[in-house]
Coordinates of C-alpha atoms in Angstrom, one line a residue:
L17 CA -0.4 11.3 17.8
A18 CA -2.1 13.6 14.9
G19 CA 0.3 11.9 12.6
V20 CA -1.0 8.7 13.2
E21 CA -5.1 9.7 12.9
G22 CA -4.3 10.6 9.7
N23 CA -3.7 7.1 8.7
V24 CA -5.9 5.5 10.7
W25 CA -7.8 4.4 6.9
G26 CA -4.7 2.7 6.1
Y27 CA -3.6 1.0 8.5
V28 CA -7.4 -0.6 9.2
E29 CA -6.9 -1.6 5.1
R30 CA -3.6 -2.9 5.4
M31 CA -3.6 -4.6 8.7
G32 CA -6.7 -6.0 9.4
T33 CA -6.7 -5.0 13.0
L34 CA -7.1 -2.1 15.5
S35 CA -5.5 -3.5 18.8
C36 CA -1.7 -2.2 18.1
L37 CA -2.7 1.3 17.4
V38 CA -5.4 1.2 20.1
Y39 CA -2.1 0.2 22.6
A40 CA 0.5 2.7 20.7
V41 CA -1.8 6.1 21.7
D42 CA -2.6 5.2 25.5
K43 CA 1.0 3.6 26.6
R44 CA 2.0 7.2 24.8
V45 CA -0.7 9.9 27.0
G46 CA -0.1 6.6 29.7
E47 CA 4.0 7.5 30.1
D48 CA 3.3 11.1 31.5
G49 CA -0.4 11.6 31.1
G50 CA -1.3 13.4 28.4
T51 CA -1.9 17.4 27.6
E52 CA -5.4 18.5 27.2
E53 CA -4.7 18.5 24.1
E54 CA -3.3 14.9 23.4
I55 CA -6.2 13.7 25.5
E56 CA -8.6 15.9 23.2
T57 CA -6.7 13.6 20.2
V58 CA -6.9 10.3 22.2
E59 CA -10.6 10.7 22.1
R60 CA -10.7 11.8 18.9
L61 CA -9.0 9.1 18.1
T62 CA -11.3 6.5 20.5
R63 CA -14.2 8.2 18.4
S64 CA -13.0 7.5 14.9
I65 CA -11.9 3.6 15.8
K66 CA -15.4 2.9 17.1
C67 CA -16.9 4.2 13.3
I68 CA -14.4 3.5 11.0
T69 CA -14.9 -0.9 12.6
E70 CA -18.3 -0.4 13.2
S71 CA -18.2 0.5 8.8
L72 CA -16.2 -2.4 8.0
T73 CA -18.4 -4.7 10.2
Q74 CA -20.9 -3.4 7.8
K75 CA -19.2 -3.3 5.0
S76 CA -18.2 -6.9 5.3
T77 CA -21.3 -8.1 6.6
Q78 CA -23.2 -6.5 3.1
S79 CA -19.9 -8.5 1.2
N80 CA -21.0 -11.9 2.4
I81 CA -16.2 -11.1 4.0
F82 CA -15.0 -14.0 5.2
S83 CA -12.8 -13.1 8.4
L84 CA -8.8 -12.7 7.3
S85 CA -7.4 -10.8 10.2
H86 CA -6.4 -12.8 12.1
M87 CA -3.8 -15.7 10.1
S88 CA -0.9 -17.3 11.3
F89 CA 0.7 -20.3 11.5
S90 CA -0.9 -22.8 14.3
Q91 CA 1.7 -24.6 16.7
N92 CA -1.8 -27.3 16.4
L93 CA -1.5 -27.8 13.0
S94 CA 2.8 -28.6 12.2
S95 CA 4.2 -31.1 13.2
T96 CA 5.4 -31.9 16.8
T97 CA 9.4 -31.3 16.8
G98 CA 11.3 -29.7 15.2
L99 CA 10.0 -26.4 14.3
T100 CA 9.1 -23.1 16.1
L101 CA 7.0 -19.9 15.7
N102 CA 7.5 -15.9 16.2
P103 CA 5.7 -14.6 18.9
T104 CA 3.3 -13.5 16.2
Q105 CA 2.9 -16.6 14.5
T106 CA 4.0 -14.9 10.6
E107 CA 7.0 -17.3 10.6
V108 CA 8.4 -20.7 11.3
S109 CA 11.8 -21.5 11.0
S110 CA 13.4 -25.3 10.7
T111 CA 15.7 -26.1 13.8
T112 CA 15.9 -30.5 12.3
S113 CA 16.8 -32.1 9.1
I114 CA 13.7 -34.1 9.3
H115 CA 10.9 -33.6 7.2
T116 CA 9.0 -30.9 8.6
S117 CA 5.1 -28.6 7.9
C118 CA 2.9 -26.4 9.5
Y119 CA -0.4 -24.8 8.2
V120 CA -1.7 -21.5 8.1
T121 CA -5.2 -21.0 9.8
P122 CA -7.6 -20.6 9.6
P123 CA -9.4 -22.9 6.4
L124 CA -9.9 -21.2 3.1
P125 CA -13.9 -21.3 2.3
Q126 CA -14.4 -23.4 -0.2
D127 CA -17.3 -21.0 -2.3
R128 CA -14.0 -17.7 -2.2
D129 CA -11.8 -17.7 -4.5
Y130 CA -8.0 -16.2 -3.6
S131 CA -4.3 -15.9 -3.1
F132 CA -2.0 -16.0 -0.5
T133 CA 1.9 -16.1 -0.4
F134 CA 4.7 -16.3 1.5
K135 CA 8.4 -15.4 1.4
I136 CA 11.5 -16.8 1.6
A137 CA 12.8 -15.1 4.9
H138 CA 16.6 -17.5 4.8
D139 CA 17.3 -20.9 3.2
V140 CA 20.4 -21.7 1.6
S141 CA 21.0 -20.4 -2.6
N142 CA 21.1 -23.4 -4.4
D143 CA 20.4 -25.6 -1.4
E144 CA 17.2 -24.8 -0.9
S145 CA 15.5 -27.2 1.4
C146 CA 11.5 -24.9 1.8
C147 CA 8.4 -25.9 0.3
V148 CA 5.4 -23.8 0.2
G149 CA 1.5 -25.2 -1.4
V150 CA -1.5 -26.2 0.8
G151 CA -3.3 -28.8 3.2
A152 CA -5.4 -30.4 3.8
L153 CA -7.3 -32.5 6.7
P154 CA -5.8 -34.6 8.6
R155 CA -2.6 -33.7 9.0
G156 CA -0.7 -37.3 7.8
S157 CA 2.6 -37.7 6.7
D158 CA 5.1 -34.8 6.6
S159 CA 7.0 -35.0 3.6
Y160 CA 6.7 -32.6 1.0
N161 CA 7.3 -35.7 -1.6
S162 CA 5.0 -38.9 -0.4
S163 CA 2.3 -36.9 2.0
G164 CA -1.8 -37.5 1.2
N165 CA -2.4 -34.3 2.3
L166 CA 0.5 -32.2 0.5
C167 CA 0.8 -30.2 -2.3
M168 CA 4.5 -28.4 -2.9
Y169 CA 6.1 -26.4 -5.4
R170 CA 9.3 -27.6 -3.8
C171 CA 12.3 -24.1 -4.3
Y172 CA 15.4 -26.1 -4.4
N173 CA 14.4 -26.9 -8.5
G174 CA 10.5 -25.8 -8.8
N175 CA 9.3 -29.2 -9.4
V176 CA 5.5 -29.8 -8.0
Y177 CA 3.9 -32.4 -6.1
Q178 CA 0.1 -33.0 -5.8
R179 CA -0.7 -35.5 -2.7
G180 CA 2.3 -38.4 -3.1
T181 CA 2.6 -38.1 -6.9
Q182 CA 5.2 -35.5 -8.9
V183 CA 3.4 -34.0 -10.8
R184 CA 5.3 -34.1 -14.3
G185 CA 5.4 -31.6 -17.6
G186 CA 6.8 -27.7 -17.5
S187 CA 9.4 -26.0 -17.1
R188 CA 9.3 -23.9 -13.2
E189 CA 10.9 -21.3 -11.6
K190 CA 13.4 -22.1 -8.5
V191 CA 12.6 -20.4 -5.6
H192 CA 15.6 -18.2 -3.7
P193 CA 16.2 -16.9 -0.7
G194 CA 14.3 -13.5 0.0
D195 CA 11.6 -14.9 -3.6
E196 CA 7.9 -14.6 -3.4
V197 CA 5.7 -17.1 -3.9
E198 CA 1.9 -16.4 -4.7
I199 CA -0.6 -18.9 -5.0
E200 CA -3.5 -18.7 -6.8
V201 CA -6.6 -20.5 -5.7
K202 CA -10.0 -21.0 -8.0
G203 CA -11.5 -23.4 -7.2
M204 CA -10.2 -27.6 -7.4
K205 CA -7.1 -25.1 -8.9
A206 CA -4.1 -23.6 -8.0
T207 CA -1.6 -21.2 -10.0
V208 CA 1.5 -20.2 -8.8
K209 CA 3.8 -17.0 -9.6
V210 CA 7.4 -16.3 -8.4
N211 CA 8.3 -12.6 -8.2
G212 CA 5.0 -12.1 -9.8
K213 CA 6.2 -14.3 -13.2
S214 CA 3.6 -16.3 -13.6
Q215 CA 4.3 -20.6 -13.1
G216 CA 0.8 -21.5 -14.8
E217 CA -1.4 -24.3 -12.9
V218 CA 0.1 -26.6 -11.0
F219 CA -2.7 -28.0 -8.6
D220 CA -5.6 -29.3 -10.3
E221 CA -6.3 -31.6 -7.8
L222 CA -7.9 -29.4 -4.2
K223 CA -10.4 -30.7 -2.3
G224 CA -12.5 -29.9 0.9
H225 CA -11.1 -27.2 2.9
V226 CA -7.0 -26.4 2.6
Y227 CA -4.9 -24.6 3.9
P228 CA -1.8 -22.1 3.1
A229 CA 1.1 -24.8 3.9
V230 CA 4.6 -24.9 3.8
A231 CA 7.3 -28.0 4.4
F232 CA 10.8 -28.4 4.5
Y233 CA 13.1 -31.4 4.9
G234 CA 17.1 -28.7 6.0
G235 CA 17.0 -27.0 9.4
N236 CA 18.1 -23.4 9.9
R237 CA 15.5 -22.2 7.3
R238 CA 12.6 -19.6 7.9
I239 CA 9.1 -18.4 5.9
R240 CA 7.2 -15.8 6.6
F241 CA 3.5 -15.9 5.9
V242 CA 2.9 -12.3 4.0
R243 CA -0.4 -12.0 2.6
C244 CA -4.2 -13.7 2.0
M245 CA -6.4 -11.8 0.0
F246 CA -9.7 -11.9 -1.7
T247 CA -9.1 -12.3 -5.9
G248 CA -13.2 -12.8 -6.4
S249 CA -15.7 -10.8 -4.9
G250 CA -14.7 -8.5 -2.4
T251 CA -11.7 -8.3 -4.6
G252 CA -8.8 -6.3 -2.3
W253 CA -10.1 -7.7 1.2
G254 CA -7.6 -9.2 3.4
V255 CA -4.3 -9.4 5.8
E256 CA -1.2 -8.4 5.2
N257 CA 1.9 -8.9 7.4
Y258 CA 5.3 -7.0 7.9

């Protein structure tokens, strides 16, 4: 418990939530009633959690920070069949070879700069069937290369598709299983990094509210939503999944 308490600040900063911490502490003491020292530690930790929560709330208000603590893949904004989400909704898996797509919610604010990262958790090397990018409403076609509301980076060859049209020019990295793709959005434009290496500007027609999004065209593939962070005012605040 002392170790947990000592890492409270780091935990809150990295995970953006206190629920798992509270559950773990309550479960530990609840199993055998706990010693007086353990109970006292829990009470002290509870007070610390309250202070941290109030501090974070105050800082969020002062910095006009958009809450990212509950970002996850949305069952409601995904293909009706062919996809499954893990219990925490941080991973989406394709179970079919037909075209499918899935959005991460909530939508990102139009007045902030931010970056978000996907990890290709499972795919077939040199026969990749995953795409990552952004999506807008209303949802229409799930096809990465023909949808009017998807802007996608195709992992197989690094090709880029913007609202149903392939963006010509430039040579971009392929994305293999285990690789991470970071997309940084500034206004109506977005740049991409593959494993930290810049691929330059890929989208320039982002309008309205956009969502981090993924698309598949093969079965037995899986993508993980890793993180989303603000890159302008309030840099460093966001959510990170492990």
